Amino acid sequence: MKVIVEKNYEELSKTAANIIKDEIAKKPNLVLGLATGSTPEGTYRELIRLHKEEGLDFSQVTTFNLDEYVGIDKDHPNSYHYYMKTTLFDHINIDPNNTFIPDGKVENPEKYCKEYDRLIEEKGGIDLQVLGIGENGHIAFNEPDEALNVGTSVVNLTESTIQANSRFFDSIDQVPKTAITMGIGSIMKAKKIILLANGKKKANVIKELLKQDKITTKLPASILLLHPDVTVIVDEEAYNG
Ligand code: GLP
């Protein structure tokens, strides 16, 4: 696990966006795994700038998002569909037909989850996966537990995640209690992974992760220690607390 410590959020975002840019330069039809949340917003802003000012071309790129709340409409302002559209997709030249986000309103989620993993495989697998990290160590919506799902699955969110994400909703009661998320195995199959974390709130979990000494399902991000190509990019606040 490689670690890059940047001075602040802006530098972290630029570094992450440049890694994505370099991968697209190497492979214009890159299969890119994307995350939501506050953390990658700066990276997406920088990607938009690179597209508008430096001609970064997304026309052949395919994206797969990590997760989506269950029971939420695609056009709901708190859905990850809406987030991706407004935060990134509307501002770059990506083909909407090449963007995939789990559908939180499907009738048969089990079947759908299997199809999502199959579709990733069909597109050649994820070349570069962008990850954030929850304060409790979750990646995507793989919450700390006795066991973690290998493939894309429907999961219950923990109280701490519901609490953390309530800042995006009018009230905590409106936060969905379940989500569809790519599993740990789906994430680990990505050829390259970048995990981003900024701010003091992430300092505890980053300190645990960067001990790099134990793998535990109680800290789902620790499984990434088994992956051959992970870069953790943090700002000084997340690194030093
Ligand atoms: C969310 C998402 C994750 C994200 C994490 C951190 O609930 N499901 O994919 O990485 O929690 O979010 P944030 O970047 O807002 O701190």
Short mmCIF file of C-alpha atoms and ligand atoms in Angstrom, two decimals:
data_model
loop_
_atom_site.label_atom_id
_atom_site.label_comp_id
_atom_site.label_asym_id
_atom_site.label_seq_id
_atom_site.Cartn_x
_atom_site.Cartn_y
_atom_site.Cartn_z
CA MET A 1 0.00 0.00 0.00
CA LYS A 2 1.55 3.25 -1.17
CA VAL A 3 0.77 6.40 0.82
CA ILE A 4 0.80 9.97 -0.50
CA VAL A 5 0.34 12.80 2.00
CA GLU A 6 -0.75 16.10 0.45
CA LYS A 7 -0.76 19.50 2.13
CA ASN A 8 -4.51 20.05 1.78
CA TYR A 9 -7.72 18.91 0.12
CA GLU A 10 -7.05 20.83 -3.08
CA GLU A 11 -3.67 19.16 -3.60
CA LEU A 12 -5.13 15.75 -2.76
CA SER A 13 -7.89 16.30 -5.34
CA LYS A 14 -5.38 17.33 -8.02
CA THR A 15 -3.19 14.30 -7.36
CA ALA A 16 -6.18 11.95 -7.61
CA ALA A 17 -7.44 13.60 -10.80
CA ASN A 18 -3.96 13.40 -12.34
CA ILE A 19 -3.76 9.68 -11.64
CA ILE A 20 -7.12 9.24 -13.42
CA LYS A 21 -5.89 11.45 -16.29
CA ASP A 22 -2.71 9.37 -16.67
CA GLU A 23 -4.70 6.13 -16.74
CA ILE A 24 -7.04 7.53 -19.44
CA ALA A 25 -3.95 8.61 -21.42
CA LYS A 26 -2.63 5.03 -21.24
CA LYS A 27 -6.02 3.49 -22.02
CA PRO A 28 -8.67 5.80 -23.58
CA ASN A 29 -11.39 3.18 -23.03
CA LEU A 30 -10.59 2.92 -19.33
CA VAL A 31 -13.10 1.19 -17.05
CA LEU A 32 -13.25 3.55 -14.09
CA GLY A 33 -14.82 2.73 -10.73
CA LEU A 34 -16.31 5.78 -9.04
CA ALA A 35 -17.26 6.73 -5.49
CA THR A 36 -19.67 9.30 -4.11
CA GLY A 37 -19.60 11.30 -0.86
CA SER A 38 -17.88 14.60 -0.08
CA THR A 39 -14.34 13.27 -0.51
CA PRO A 40 -14.18 12.85 -4.33
CA GLU A 41 -16.01 16.13 -5.09
CA GLY A 42 -12.72 18.03 -5.50
CA THR A 43 -11.33 15.28 -7.72
CA TYR A 44 -14.40 15.49 -9.95
CA ARG A 45 -14.09 19.31 -10.08
CA GLU A 46 -10.50 18.91 -11.23
CA LEU A 47 -11.48 16.29 -13.83
CA ILE A 48 -14.06 18.74 -15.21
CA ARG A 49 -11.35 21.42 -15.39
CA LEU A 50 -8.99 19.01 -17.14
CA HIS A 51 -11.74 18.17 -19.63
CA LYS A 52 -12.69 21.80 -20.31
CA GLU A 53 -9.22 23.34 -20.31
CA GLU A 54 -6.93 20.52 -21.35
CA GLY A 55 -9.23 18.37 -23.47
CA LEU A 56 -9.26 15.30 -21.22
CA ASP A 57 -11.44 12.96 -23.25
CA PHE A 58 -14.03 10.69 -21.61
CA SER A 59 -15.77 9.66 -24.83
CA GLN A 60 -14.56 6.06 -24.60
CA VAL A 61 -14.48 5.74 -20.81
CA THR A 62 -16.90 3.41 -19.00
CA THR A 63 -17.75 4.01 -15.34
CA PHE A 64 -19.16 1.81 -12.61
CA ASN A 65 -20.30 3.34 -9.34
CA LEU A 66 -19.80 1.57 -6.07
CA ASP A 67 -23.20 1.96 -4.48
CA GLU A 68 -26.69 3.42 -4.26
CA TYR A 69 -29.32 3.71 -1.56
CA VAL A 70 -32.22 1.25 -1.79
CA GLY A 71 -35.67 2.69 -2.39
CA ILE A 72 -34.56 6.05 -3.69
CA ASP A 73 -35.53 7.42 -7.13
CA LYS A 74 -32.75 8.19 -9.59
CA ASP A 75 -33.75 11.85 -9.71
CA HIS A 76 -33.94 12.24 -5.91
CA PRO A 77 -31.38 14.93 -4.96
CA ASN A 78 -29.77 12.52 -2.45
CA SER A 79 -29.50 9.61 -4.83
CA TYR A 80 -26.03 8.73 -6.04
CA HIS A 81 -27.44 8.83 -9.59
CA TYR A 82 -28.26 12.50 -9.09
CA TYR A 83 -24.91 13.15 -7.41
CA MET A 84 -22.95 11.65 -10.32
CA LYS A 85 -24.99 13.46 -12.94
CA THR A 86 -24.68 16.87 -11.32
CA THR A 87 -21.17 16.50 -9.88
CA LEU A 88 -19.45 14.97 -12.90
CA PHE A 89 -21.30 13.42 -15.83
CA ASP A 90 -23.18 16.56 -16.97
CA HIS A 91 -19.90 18.45 -17.27
CA ILE A 92 -17.72 16.02 -19.25
CA ASN A 93 -18.07 14.25 -22.60
CA ILE A 94 -18.92 10.83 -21.21
CA ASP A 95 -21.57 8.74 -23.02
CA PRO A 96 -24.41 8.23 -20.49
CA ASN A 97 -24.82 4.72 -21.92
CA ASN A 98 -21.34 3.95 -20.59
CA THR A 99 -22.12 4.99 -17.01
CA PHE A 100 -23.41 2.35 -14.60
CA ILE A 101 -24.73 2.93 -11.09
CA PRO A 102 -26.60 0.33 -9.03
CA ASP A 103 -30.36 0.81 -9.30
CA GLY A 104 -31.86 1.17 -5.84
CA LYS A 105 -35.37 0.56 -7.06
CA VAL A 106 -35.10 -2.81 -8.81
CA GLU A 107 -37.70 -5.46 -8.12
CA ASN A 108 -35.32 -8.37 -7.77
CA PRO A 109 -32.18 -6.99 -6.07
CA GLU A 110 -30.44 -10.38 -5.68
CA LYS A 111 -30.63 -11.11 -9.39
CA TYR A 112 -29.73 -7.52 -10.18
CA CYS A 113 -26.59 -7.60 -7.99
CA LYS A 114 -25.28 -10.68 -9.80
CA GLU A 115 -25.94 -8.97 -13.12
CA TYR A 116 -24.03 -5.88 -11.97
CA ASP A 117 -20.93 -7.96 -11.23
CA ARG A 118 -21.36 -9.83 -14.52
CA LEU A 119 -21.58 -6.54 -16.41
CA ILE A 120 -18.32 -5.33 -14.82
CA GLU A 121 -16.65 -8.56 -15.98
CA GLU A 122 -18.18 -8.20 -19.44
CA LYS A 123 -16.66 -4.73 -19.80
CA GLY A 124 -13.25 -6.19 -18.98
CA GLY A 125 -13.16 -5.47 -15.23
CA ILE A 126 -12.39 -2.23 -13.45
CA ASP A 127 -9.01 -0.75 -14.40
CA LEU A 128 -8.94 1.99 -11.77
CA GLN A 129 -11.21 2.19 -8.73
CA VAL A 130 -11.65 5.41 -6.75
CA LEU A 131 -12.58 4.86 -3.10
CA GLY A 132 -13.47 7.02 -0.13
CA ILE A 133 -13.54 5.63 3.40
CA GLY A 134 -16.18 5.85 6.12
CA GLU A 135 -15.26 7.00 9.61
CA ASN A 136 -15.87 3.40 10.70
CA GLY A 137 -13.60 2.00 7.98
CA HIS A 138 -16.27 1.09 5.46
CA ILE A 139 -15.50 1.13 1.75
CA ALA A 140 -18.43 1.62 -0.60
CA PHE A 141 -21.18 0.50 1.81
CA ASN A 142 -19.32 -2.55 3.10
CA GLU A 143 -19.81 -1.93 6.80
CA PRO A 144 -17.73 -3.46 9.63
CA ASP A 145 -19.21 -6.88 10.44
CA GLU A 146 -18.40 -10.50 11.28
CA ALA A 147 -18.34 -11.28 7.56
CA LEU A 148 -18.13 -9.18 4.41
CA ASN A 149 -19.85 -9.79 1.09
CA VAL A 150 -17.70 -10.86 -1.83
CA GLY A 151 -20.01 -9.72 -4.62
CA THR A 152 -22.41 -6.83 -5.10
CA SER A 153 -25.14 -7.13 -2.47
CA VAL A 154 -27.94 -5.44 -0.59
CA VAL A 155 -26.69 -4.40 2.86
CA ASN A 156 -27.94 -2.74 6.02
CA LEU A 157 -26.27 0.54 6.92
CA THR A 158 -24.87 0.97 10.43
CA GLU A 159 -26.14 3.67 12.78
CA SER A 160 -22.82 5.51 12.46
CA THR A 161 -23.09 5.66 8.65
CA ILE A 162 -26.75 6.73 8.81
CA GLN A 163 -25.68 9.43 11.26
CA ALA A 164 -22.71 10.53 9.10
CA ASN A 165 -24.82 10.68 5.92
CA SER A 166 -27.77 12.45 7.58
CA ARG A 167 -25.97 15.74 6.84
CA PHE A 168 -27.13 15.40 3.24
CA PHE A 169 -30.80 14.85 4.19
CA ASP A 170 -33.42 17.11 5.85
CA SER A 171 -33.66 14.73 8.80
CA ILE A 172 -32.02 11.49 9.94
CA ASP A 173 -35.33 9.60 9.42
CA GLN A 174 -35.04 10.23 5.70
CA VAL A 175 -31.70 8.41 5.36
CA PRO A 176 -32.32 5.00 3.74
CA LYS A 177 -31.42 2.06 6.00
CA THR A 178 -30.26 -0.21 3.19
CA ALA A 179 -28.12 0.12 0.08
CA ILE A 180 -26.81 -1.85 -2.87
CA THR A 181 -23.04 -1.94 -2.81
CA MET A 182 -20.25 -3.55 -4.74
CA GLY A 183 -18.77 -6.23 -2.48
CA ILE A 184 -15.23 -6.46 -1.19
CA GLY A 185 -14.44 -9.03 -3.89
CA SER A 186 -15.83 -6.79 -6.64
CA ILE A 187 -13.58 -3.97 -5.38
CA MET A 188 -10.51 -6.19 -4.91
CA LYS A 189 -10.76 -7.31 -8.55
CA ALA A 190 -9.97 -3.75 -9.70
CA LYS A 191 -6.50 -3.64 -11.25
CA LYS A 192 -5.56 -0.41 -9.49
CA ILE A 193 -7.16 1.37 -6.52
CA ILE A 194 -6.84 4.87 -5.10
CA LEU A 195 -8.35 5.55 -1.68
CA LEU A 196 -8.88 9.19 -0.72
CA ALA A 197 -9.38 10.66 2.75
CA ASN A 198 -9.32 14.23 3.97
CA GLY A 199 -10.03 16.12 7.17
CA LYS A 200 -9.67 15.45 10.88
CA LYS A 201 -12.79 13.24 10.99
CA LYS A 202 -10.90 10.57 9.04
CA ALA A 203 -7.71 10.76 11.14
CA ASN A 204 -8.60 7.86 13.48
CA VAL A 205 -9.53 5.44 10.74
CA ILE A 206 -6.52 6.43 8.61
CA LYS A 207 -4.21 5.90 11.57
CA GLU A 208 -5.61 2.38 12.03
CA LEU A 209 -5.39 1.57 8.33
CA LEU A 210 -1.87 2.89 7.90
CA LYS A 211 -0.54 0.69 10.67
CA GLN A 212 -0.76 -1.83 7.80
CA ASP A 213 -0.43 -4.72 10.22
CA LYS A 214 -3.82 -6.45 10.45
CA ILE A 215 -6.67 -7.45 8.21
CA THR A 216 -10.03 -7.49 9.89
CA THR A 217 -13.64 -7.40 8.75
CA LYS A 218 -14.14 -4.89 11.57
CA LEU A 219 -12.16 -2.46 9.40
CA PRO A 220 -13.28 -3.34 5.86
CA ALA A 221 -10.67 -1.04 4.25
CA SER A 222 -7.91 -3.19 5.83
CA ILE A 223 -8.67 -5.93 3.26
CA LEU A 224 -7.04 -3.60 0.73
CA LEU A 225 -3.69 -4.52 2.30
CA LEU A 226 -3.95 -7.72 0.26
CA HIS A 227 -4.24 -5.82 -3.03
CA PRO A 228 -1.06 -5.38 -5.09
CA ASP A 229 -1.73 -1.83 -6.31
CA VAL A 230 -3.38 0.49 -3.79
CA THR A 231 -2.43 4.13 -3.28
CA VAL A 232 -3.87 5.95 -0.26
CA ILE A 233 -3.96 9.70 -0.80
CA VAL A 234 -4.59 11.78 2.32
CA ASP A 235 -4.28 15.40 3.36
CA GLU A 236 -2.27 16.44 6.42
CA GLU A 237 -5.39 16.67 8.58
CA ALA A 238 -6.39 13.09 7.87
CA TYR A 239 -2.78 11.96 8.32
CA ASN A 240 -1.90 13.82 11.51
CA GLY A 241 -5.30 14.42 13.10
C1 GLP B 1 -20.45 6.96 2.01
C2 GLP B 1 -20.26 6.14 0.73
C3 GLP B 1 -18.83 5.75 0.54
C4 GLP B 1 -17.97 6.92 0.92
C5 GLP B 1 -18.05 7.14 2.41
C6 GLP B 1 -17.35 8.40 2.89
O1 GLP B 1 -21.51 6.56 2.78
N1 GLP B 1 -21.10 5.02 0.53
O2 GLP B 1 -18.61 5.32 -0.79
O3 GLP B 1 -16.64 6.67 0.57
O4 GLP B 1 -19.36 7.03 2.88
O5 GLP B 1 -18.10 9.55 2.60
P1 GLP B 1 -17.51 11.00 2.63
O6 GLP B 1 -16.58 11.12 1.49
O7 GLP B 1 -18.70 11.91 2.46
O8 GLP B 1 -16.83 11.17 3.94
#
